[in-house]
Amino acid sequence: MHPSLPATPDYDAWPVDHQLVDVSHDARVITLHWDDGRTSRYHSIWLRENAADDTTINPATRERILDLSSLVAWPEIASAYLDKAGALAVTMLPEGIELRFHPGWLRYHDYDNTEDDRQPLVPVTTWRGGSDQSPVTLDASGLLDSAADSIDEAAVLEPALQAILGRGLVRLRNLPTEPGTLARIAERIGPIRSTNFGTLFDVRAKPDPDSNAYTSIALPPHVDLPTREYHPGLQFLHCLENSVSGGQAVMMDGFAVAEALREEDPVAFATLTRVQWRFANTSRNSDYVWHSPMIVLDDRGQLDEVRIADFLRGPLMTHFNEVDEAYRALMALQERLRQPRFALRFSYAPGDLVIFDNRRLLHARDAFAGDTGHRWLQGCYLERDEIRSRFRILQRRQRERQVADSSTTTSQVTTAPAAP
Ligand SMILES: [Fe+2]
């Protein structure tokens, strides 16, 4: 029987697409050579912390229990070799314990050959609109009939999540139109975020509305709930009825608009990444307020989120000398939000579900004639975390199948995972 590979400090599956062929070390660094010519180095302290033995992680939870500072000395490597299973075996001082490391896991976590581990799960593709454009659209008619965590479910979810992560938008079609169905669909991805509008909210004209969304008037491009510290990462809008004239949906990629502004009016772009606007709802019963720039960059200067909604913006309260430039920059942005080059327009059909990144995309709506029929959408919010976690689990299931398939045919896995 082939000797087995060691456990890893997680619940994932790690296909071994490359074999270790040689190992050398000094006290503080292990150097590994792979069969494709790659060389990888790992620090002794890093290996010690990421071991999978019972002194490092709780086997019941696979969460770390080791406190590095409790070691009596800095971990050092006494010896290292490749064992019969193809794993790395290391004897560590001062504890004098032998720790084994899985080659598939080591290869994936090869930080020596990874410039930036924070790359998005799916490359971000900015897009513009136009009359010939439409959202990525998938037939989801079998989704709710598929078993949770099944291959049939993954066949719909995987491309859907890929489109949301990469383009910020997907449209699923042919879903049931019973009220409340949205909760069952959303929970295939993750838990719903409740707000003061409820768990599911109904978007339709109603008497005594507490939002412009609940009227038949046009809505300008906006994100939802910019008044919150974390405005929701994802919005779901599920069409149950649509027989009115008008009411076309408009979507635009806020990242594309921001990038155009960065290129065409860099001063305005910089202003909108700096000035703290006040976002506030106007309500008789709630009083949400948050201050934020309209364009938020990460520490690498890449777009992280936009926060734009004219009807939820309170009075600007910034430095006196910033006010004129802040409004000039705002209007430079607003002009672009009206430009057809960014807008993607479509009509909802009953059974459509549009899912979009609410911290990236702006959505808008044409006015509709409420006396011509009914327009009823149900909506809900999730966080970006949920979609990333779900997508990672789908990738994990794929890797598990690869490992299972390979273990029934050969002791070596030859299919590459999505690894650096
Ligand atoms: Fe909205």
Coordinates of C-alpha atoms and ligand atoms in Angstrom, one line a residue:
M1 CA 0.0 0.0 0.0
H2 CA 1.2 3.4 -0.9
P3 CA 2.3 5.4 2.2
S4 CA -0.2 8.2 2.9
L5 CA 0.4 11.9 2.7
P6 CA 0.1 13.9 6.0
A7 CA -2.8 15.9 7.1
T8 CA -3.0 19.6 6.3
P9 CA -4.0 22.4 8.8
D10 CA -7.3 22.9 7.0
Y11 CA -10.2 21.0 5.5
D12 CA -9.2 21.5 1.9
A13 CA -8.0 19.0 -0.7
W14 CA -4.6 19.5 -2.2
P15 CA -3.9 17.6 -5.4
V16 CA -0.2 16.8 -5.9
D17 CA 0.4 18.1 -9.4
H18 CA 4.2 18.3 -8.8
Q19 CA 6.6 16.1 -7.0
L20 CA 9.3 17.2 -4.6
V21 CA 12.7 15.9 -5.9
D22 CA 15.2 17.4 -3.4
V23 CA 15.5 19.3 -0.1
S24 CA 18.3 21.2 1.6
H25 CA 18.3 23.4 4.6
D26 CA 20.1 25.5 7.1
A27 CA 18.8 26.3 10.6
R28 CA 16.3 28.9 9.5
V29 CA 15.3 28.0 5.9
I30 CA 14.2 24.9 4.0
T31 CA 14.8 24.9 0.2
L32 CA 12.7 22.6 -1.9
H33 CA 13.2 21.6 -5.5
W34 CA 10.2 20.4 -7.6
D35 CA 10.1 18.2 -10.7
D36 CA 9.2 21.2 -12.9
G37 CA 12.4 23.0 -11.9
R38 CA 10.8 25.4 -9.4
T39 CA 12.7 26.2 -6.2
S40 CA 10.7 27.2 -3.1
R41 CA 12.0 28.4 0.2
Y42 CA 10.1 28.3 3.6
H43 CA 11.2 29.8 6.9
S44 CA 11.5 27.6 9.9
I45 CA 9.2 29.8 11.9
W46 CA 6.6 29.7 9.1
L47 CA 6.7 25.9 8.9
R48 CA 6.5 25.5 12.7
E49 CA 3.4 27.7 12.9
N50 CA 1.7 25.9 9.9
A51 CA 2.3 22.3 11.0
A52 CA -0.7 20.1 11.2
D53 CA 0.2 18.0 14.2
D54 CA -1.7 18.0 17.5
T55 CA 0.6 20.4 19.2
T56 CA -0.1 23.0 16.6
I57 CA -3.8 22.6 15.8
N58 CA -6.8 21.2 17.5
P59 CA -7.6 18.2 15.4
A60 CA -11.3 18.6 16.2
T61 CA -11.5 22.1 14.6
R62 CA -8.2 22.4 12.8
E63 CA -7.8 25.8 14.4
R64 CA -4.4 26.8 15.7
I65 CA -3.7 26.2 19.4
L66 CA 0.1 26.8 19.2
D67 CA 1.2 30.1 20.7
L68 CA 4.6 30.7 19.0
S69 CA 5.8 33.0 21.9
S70 CA 5.5 30.0 24.3
L71 CA 8.4 28.2 22.5
V72 CA 11.6 28.4 24.5
A73 CA 13.6 29.4 21.5
W74 CA 13.2 30.4 17.8
P75 CA 12.3 27.2 15.8
E76 CA 15.3 25.8 13.9
I77 CA 15.6 23.0 11.5
A78 CA 17.7 20.0 12.7
S79 CA 17.1 17.8 9.7
A80 CA 14.9 17.5 6.7
Y81 CA 14.2 14.8 4.1
L82 CA 11.5 13.7 1.6
D83 CA 9.7 10.6 2.9
K84 CA 8.3 7.6 0.9
A85 CA 4.9 9.3 0.5
G86 CA 6.6 12.3 -1.1
A87 CA 6.0 14.6 1.9
L88 CA 8.5 16.9 3.5
A89 CA 9.6 15.6 7.0
V90 CA 11.4 18.1 9.2
T91 CA 12.8 17.7 12.7
M92 CA 12.5 21.0 14.6
L93 CA 14.4 22.3 17.5
P94 CA 14.1 23.1 20.4
E95 CA 11.2 20.8 20.7
G96 CA 12.9 17.9 18.8
I97 CA 9.6 17.0 17.1
E98 CA 9.3 15.7 13.5
L99 CA 6.6 17.4 11.5
R100 CA 5.4 16.3 8.1
F101 CA 4.1 18.6 5.3
H102 CA 1.9 17.8 2.4
P103 CA 3.5 18.6 -1.0
G104 CA 0.3 19.8 -2.6
W105 CA -0.3 22.1 0.3
L106 CA 3.3 23.4 0.3
R107 CA 3.1 24.1 -3.4
Y108 CA -0.1 26.0 -3.1
H109 CA 1.2 28.1 -0.2
D110 CA 4.6 28.8 -1.9
Y111 CA 5.0 32.4 -0.8
D112 CA 8.6 32.5 -2.2
N113 CA 7.1 32.5 -5.7
T114 CA 4.0 34.5 -4.9
E115 CA 4.3 38.3 -5.4
D116 CA 1.0 39.2 -3.9
D117 CA -1.3 36.7 -2.3
R118 CA -4.3 39.1 -2.3
Q119 CA -5.1 38.7 -6.0
P120 CA -8.9 38.4 -6.5
L121 CA -10.4 35.0 -6.8
V122 CA -11.5 35.9 -10.3
P123 CA -9.8 38.7 -12.3
V124 CA -11.8 41.9 -12.2
T125 CA -13.0 42.9 -15.7
T126 CA -14.4 46.4 -16.0
W127 CA -17.1 46.8 -18.7
R128 CA -19.1 49.5 -20.4
G129 CA -22.6 49.5 -21.6
G130 CA -24.2 50.2 -24.9
S131 CA -27.3 49.1 -26.7
D132 CA -25.6 45.9 -27.9
Q133 CA -24.6 44.8 -24.4
S134 CA -26.5 42.5 -22.0
P135 CA -25.6 40.9 -18.7
V136 CA -24.0 37.5 -18.5
T137 CA -27.2 35.4 -18.5
L138 CA -27.6 31.8 -17.3
D139 CA -30.5 29.3 -17.4
A140 CA -31.2 28.5 -13.7
S141 CA -34.4 26.5 -14.2
G142 CA -33.1 23.5 -12.4
L143 CA -31.3 25.2 -9.6
L144 CA -33.8 24.8 -6.9
D145 CA -34.4 21.1 -7.9
S146 CA -30.8 20.3 -7.5
A147 CA -29.5 19.0 -4.2
A148 CA -27.4 21.4 -2.1
D149 CA -23.7 21.0 -2.7
S150 CA -24.3 18.8 -5.8
I151 CA -22.6 18.9 -9.2
D152 CA -25.9 20.1 -10.7
E153 CA -26.0 23.0 -8.3
A154 CA -22.4 23.8 -9.0
A155 CA -23.1 23.8 -12.8
V156 CA -25.3 27.0 -12.2
L157 CA -23.6 28.5 -9.2
E158 CA -20.0 28.3 -10.4
P159 CA -20.4 30.4 -13.6
A160 CA -22.8 32.7 -11.8
L161 CA -20.4 33.4 -9.0
Q162 CA -17.6 33.8 -11.5
A163 CA -19.5 36.5 -13.3
I164 CA -20.3 38.3 -10.1
L165 CA -16.8 38.2 -8.9
G166 CA -15.3 39.2 -12.2
R167 CA -17.9 41.5 -13.8
G168 CA -20.0 42.4 -10.7
L169 CA -23.2 41.2 -12.4
V170 CA -25.1 38.1 -13.5
R171 CA -28.7 37.4 -14.6
L172 CA -30.3 34.1 -13.9
R173 CA -33.4 33.2 -15.8
N174 CA -36.4 30.8 -15.6
L175 CA -36.6 30.7 -11.8
P176 CA -39.9 30.2 -10.0
T177 CA -42.0 33.3 -9.4
E178 CA -43.6 32.5 -6.1
P179 CA -43.1 35.2 -3.5
G180 CA -40.4 34.3 -1.1
T181 CA -38.5 32.0 -3.5
L182 CA -35.6 34.5 -3.4
A183 CA -34.7 33.4 0.1
R184 CA -34.3 29.8 -1.0
I185 CA -32.1 30.9 -3.9
A186 CA -30.0 33.3 -1.9
E187 CA -29.4 30.7 0.8
R188 CA -27.8 28.5 -1.8
I189 CA -24.9 31.0 -1.6
G190 CA -25.0 32.2 1.9
P191 CA -27.0 33.9 4.7
I192 CA -29.1 36.9 3.9
R193 CA -28.2 40.3 5.5
S194 CA -31.3 41.8 7.1
T195 CA -31.8 45.5 7.2
N196 CA -34.5 47.9 8.4
F197 CA -36.2 47.0 5.1
G198 CA -36.5 43.4 6.2
T199 CA -34.9 40.2 5.1
L200 CA -36.7 40.2 1.8
F201 CA -37.9 43.6 0.6
D202 CA -40.6 44.2 -2.0
V203 CA -39.8 46.7 -4.7
R204 CA -43.1 48.0 -6.0
A205 CA -45.1 51.1 -5.9
K206 CA -46.9 51.3 -2.6
P207 CA -48.8 53.9 -0.6
D208 CA -46.8 55.8 2.1
P209 CA -43.4 54.7 0.7
D210 CA -40.3 55.0 2.9
S211 CA -37.9 55.0 -0.1
N212 CA -38.0 56.4 -3.6
A213 CA -37.6 52.7 -4.7
Y214 CA -41.1 52.1 -3.5
T215 CA -42.6 54.6 -6.0
S216 CA -42.9 54.6 -9.8
I217 CA -40.5 57.5 -10.3
A218 CA -37.1 57.1 -12.0
L219 CA -34.2 56.3 -9.8
P220 CA -30.7 57.8 -10.7
P221 CA -27.7 55.5 -10.6
H222 CA -27.0 54.5 -7.1
V223 CA -25.8 51.9 -4.6
D224 CA -28.1 50.8 -1.9
L225 CA -27.6 51.6 1.8
P226 CA -24.5 53.9 1.5
T227 CA -25.6 55.2 4.8
R228 CA -24.2 52.1 6.5
E229 CA -20.6 51.5 7.7
Y230 CA -20.5 48.5 5.3
H231 CA -23.0 49.0 2.6
P232 CA -24.2 45.6 1.4
G233 CA -21.8 43.7 -0.8
L234 CA -24.4 42.1 -3.0
Q235 CA -27.9 42.8 -4.0
F236 CA -30.4 40.3 -5.4
L237 CA -33.4 41.5 -7.4
H238 CA -35.9 38.8 -8.3
C239 CA -38.7 39.7 -10.7
L240 CA -42.1 38.2 -9.8
E241 CA -44.3 40.3 -12.1
N242 CA -43.6 42.9 -14.8
S243 CA -46.4 44.1 -17.0
V244 CA -45.9 47.9 -16.8
S245 CA -44.8 50.3 -19.5
G246 CA -41.3 51.5 -18.7
G247 CA -39.3 50.6 -15.7
Q248 CA -36.3 49.4 -17.6
A249 CA -33.4 48.5 -15.4
V250 CA -30.1 50.3 -15.9
M251 CA -26.8 49.0 -14.6
M252 CA -23.4 50.4 -14.9
D253 CA -20.0 49.4 -13.7
G254 CA -18.9 52.0 -11.1
F255 CA -15.3 50.8 -11.5
A256 CA -15.5 51.6 -15.2
V257 CA -16.9 55.1 -14.5
A258 CA -14.3 55.7 -11.9
E259 CA -11.5 54.6 -14.2
A260 CA -12.8 56.9 -16.9
L261 CA -12.8 59.8 -14.4
R262 CA -9.3 58.9 -13.3
E263 CA -8.1 59.2 -16.9
E264 CA -10.1 62.2 -18.0
D265 CA -10.2 64.3 -14.9
P266 CA -7.6 63.1 -12.4
V267 CA -8.1 66.0 -10.1
A268 CA -11.8 65.2 -9.7
F269 CA -10.9 61.5 -9.2
A270 CA -8.4 62.3 -6.5
T271 CA -11.0 64.6 -4.8
L272 CA -13.6 61.9 -4.7
T273 CA -11.2 59.5 -3.2
R274 CA -10.4 62.1 -0.4
V275 CA -13.4 64.1 0.5
Q276 CA -15.6 62.5 3.2
W277 CA -19.3 62.9 2.1
R278 CA -22.1 62.5 4.5
F279 CA -24.5 59.8 3.6
A280 CA -27.8 59.9 5.6
N281 CA -31.2 58.4 5.2
T282 CA -34.3 60.6 5.8
S283 CA -36.8 58.6 7.7
R284 CA -39.3 59.1 10.5
N285 CA -38.0 56.0 12.4
S286 CA -34.4 55.5 11.6
D287 CA -31.3 57.7 11.4
Y288 CA -28.4 56.0 9.6
V289 CA -25.3 58.2 9.0
W290 CA -21.9 57.3 7.6
H291 CA -19.1 59.4 6.2
S292 CA -17.0 58.1 3.3
P293 CA -15.3 59.2 0.1
M294 CA -17.3 58.3 -3.0
I295 CA -14.4 56.3 -4.5
V296 CA -12.5 54.0 -2.2
L297 CA -9.1 52.6 -3.2
D298 CA -7.1 49.8 -1.5
D299 CA -3.6 50.3 -0.3
R300 CA -2.3 49.4 -3.8
G301 CA -4.4 52.2 -5.5
Q302 CA -6.9 49.7 -7.0
L303 CA -10.6 50.4 -6.8
D304 CA -12.2 48.7 -3.8
E305 CA -15.7 50.3 -3.7
V306 CA -17.8 53.2 -4.8
R307 CA -20.5 54.8 -2.7
I308 CA -22.8 56.9 -4.8
A309 CA -26.4 57.8 -4.2
D310 CA -27.6 61.4 -4.7
F311 CA -30.8 60.8 -2.8
L312 CA -29.1 59.5 0.3
R313 CA -26.4 62.2 0.5
G314 CA -26.7 64.6 3.4
P315 CA -25.2 68.1 3.7
L316 CA -21.5 68.1 2.9
M317 CA -19.5 68.9 6.1
T318 CA -15.9 69.2 5.0
H319 CA -13.1 71.7 5.2
F320 CA -14.2 75.2 3.9
N321 CA -11.6 75.3 1.2
E322 CA -12.6 71.9 -0.2
V323 CA -16.3 72.6 -0.8
D324 CA -16.1 74.1 -4.3
E325 CA -13.7 71.5 -5.6
A326 CA -15.8 68.7 -4.0
Y327 CA -18.9 69.8 -5.8
R328 CA -17.0 70.3 -9.1
A329 CA -15.7 66.7 -8.8
L330 CA -19.2 65.5 -7.9
M331 CA -20.6 67.0 -11.0
A332 CA -17.8 65.6 -13.2
L333 CA -18.8 62.2 -11.9
Q334 CA -22.6 62.9 -12.3
E335 CA -22.0 63.9 -16.0
R336 CA -20.4 60.5 -16.6
L337 CA -23.2 58.7 -14.9
R338 CA -25.6 60.1 -17.5
Q339 CA -23.5 59.1 -20.4
P340 CA -24.9 56.2 -22.5
R341 CA -21.4 54.7 -22.9
F342 CA -21.6 53.2 -19.4
A343 CA -25.3 52.2 -19.2
L344 CA -26.5 48.6 -19.7
R345 CA -30.3 48.6 -20.1
F346 CA -32.6 45.6 -19.9
S347 CA -36.1 44.7 -19.0
Y348 CA -37.0 42.3 -16.3
A349 CA -39.0 39.2 -17.2
P350 CA -40.8 37.2 -14.4
G351 CA -38.4 34.6 -13.2
D352 CA -35.3 36.7 -13.7
L353 CA -32.9 37.2 -10.9
V354 CA -30.2 39.8 -11.2
I355 CA -27.3 39.6 -8.7
F356 CA -24.8 42.4 -8.5
D357 CA -22.0 43.8 -6.5
N358 CA -23.6 46.7 -4.6
R359 CA -20.3 48.2 -3.7
R360 CA -19.2 48.3 -7.3
L361 CA -22.2 48.6 -9.6
L362 CA -24.6 51.4 -9.8
H363 CA -28.2 50.5 -10.6
A364 CA -31.0 52.8 -11.8
R365 CA -34.5 52.5 -13.1
D366 CA -36.6 54.4 -15.6
A367 CA -40.0 55.7 -14.4
F368 CA -42.9 53.4 -15.1
A369 CA -46.6 53.9 -15.5
G370 CA -48.1 52.2 -12.5
D371 CA -51.6 52.1 -14.1
T372 CA -50.4 50.0 -17.0
G373 CA -49.8 46.8 -15.0
H374 CA -47.8 45.4 -12.1
R375 CA -44.1 45.6 -11.4
W376 CA -43.0 43.6 -8.5
L377 CA -39.4 42.7 -7.6
Q378 CA -38.3 41.1 -4.4
G379 CA -34.8 41.9 -3.2
C380 CA -32.3 41.0 -0.5
Y381 CA -28.7 41.6 0.4
L382 CA -25.7 39.4 1.1
E383 CA -22.1 40.3 1.9
R384 CA -19.2 39.9 -0.5
D385 CA -17.7 37.4 2.0
E386 CA -20.5 35.0 1.3
I387 CA -19.9 34.8 -2.4
R388 CA -16.2 34.5 -2.0
S389 CA -16.6 31.7 0.6
R390 CA -19.1 29.9 -1.6
F391 CA -16.8 30.1 -4.6
R392 CA -13.9 28.8 -2.7
I393 CA -16.0 25.9 -1.5
L394 CA -17.0 25.1 -5.1
Q395 CA -13.3 25.1 -6.0
R396 CA -12.6 22.9 -3.0
R397 CA -15.2 20.4 -4.1
Q398 CA -13.6 20.2 -7.5
R399 CA -10.2 19.5 -5.9
E400 CA -11.7 16.9 -3.7
R401 CA -13.1 15.1 -6.8
Q402 CA -9.7 15.4 -8.4
V403 CA -8.0 13.8 -5.4
A404 CA -10.7 11.1 -5.2
D405 CA -10.5 10.3 -8.9
S406 CA -6.7 10.1 -8.8
S407 CA -6.7 7.9 -5.7
T408 CA -8.8 5.3 -7.5
T409 CA -6.6 5.2 -10.5
T410 CA -3.0 6.1 -9.5
S411 CA -1.1 7.2 -6.5
Q412 CA -0.2 10.5 -8.2
V413 CA -2.6 13.3 -9.0
T414 CA -1.8 14.9 -12.4
T415 CA -4.5 17.5 -12.6
A416 CA -3.5 21.0 -11.5
P417 CA -5.6 22.8 -9.0
A418 CA -6.2 26.6 -9.2
A419 CA -2.9 27.2 -7.5
P420 CA -0.2 29.8 -8.0
Ligands
FE1 FE -31.7 50.6 -5.2

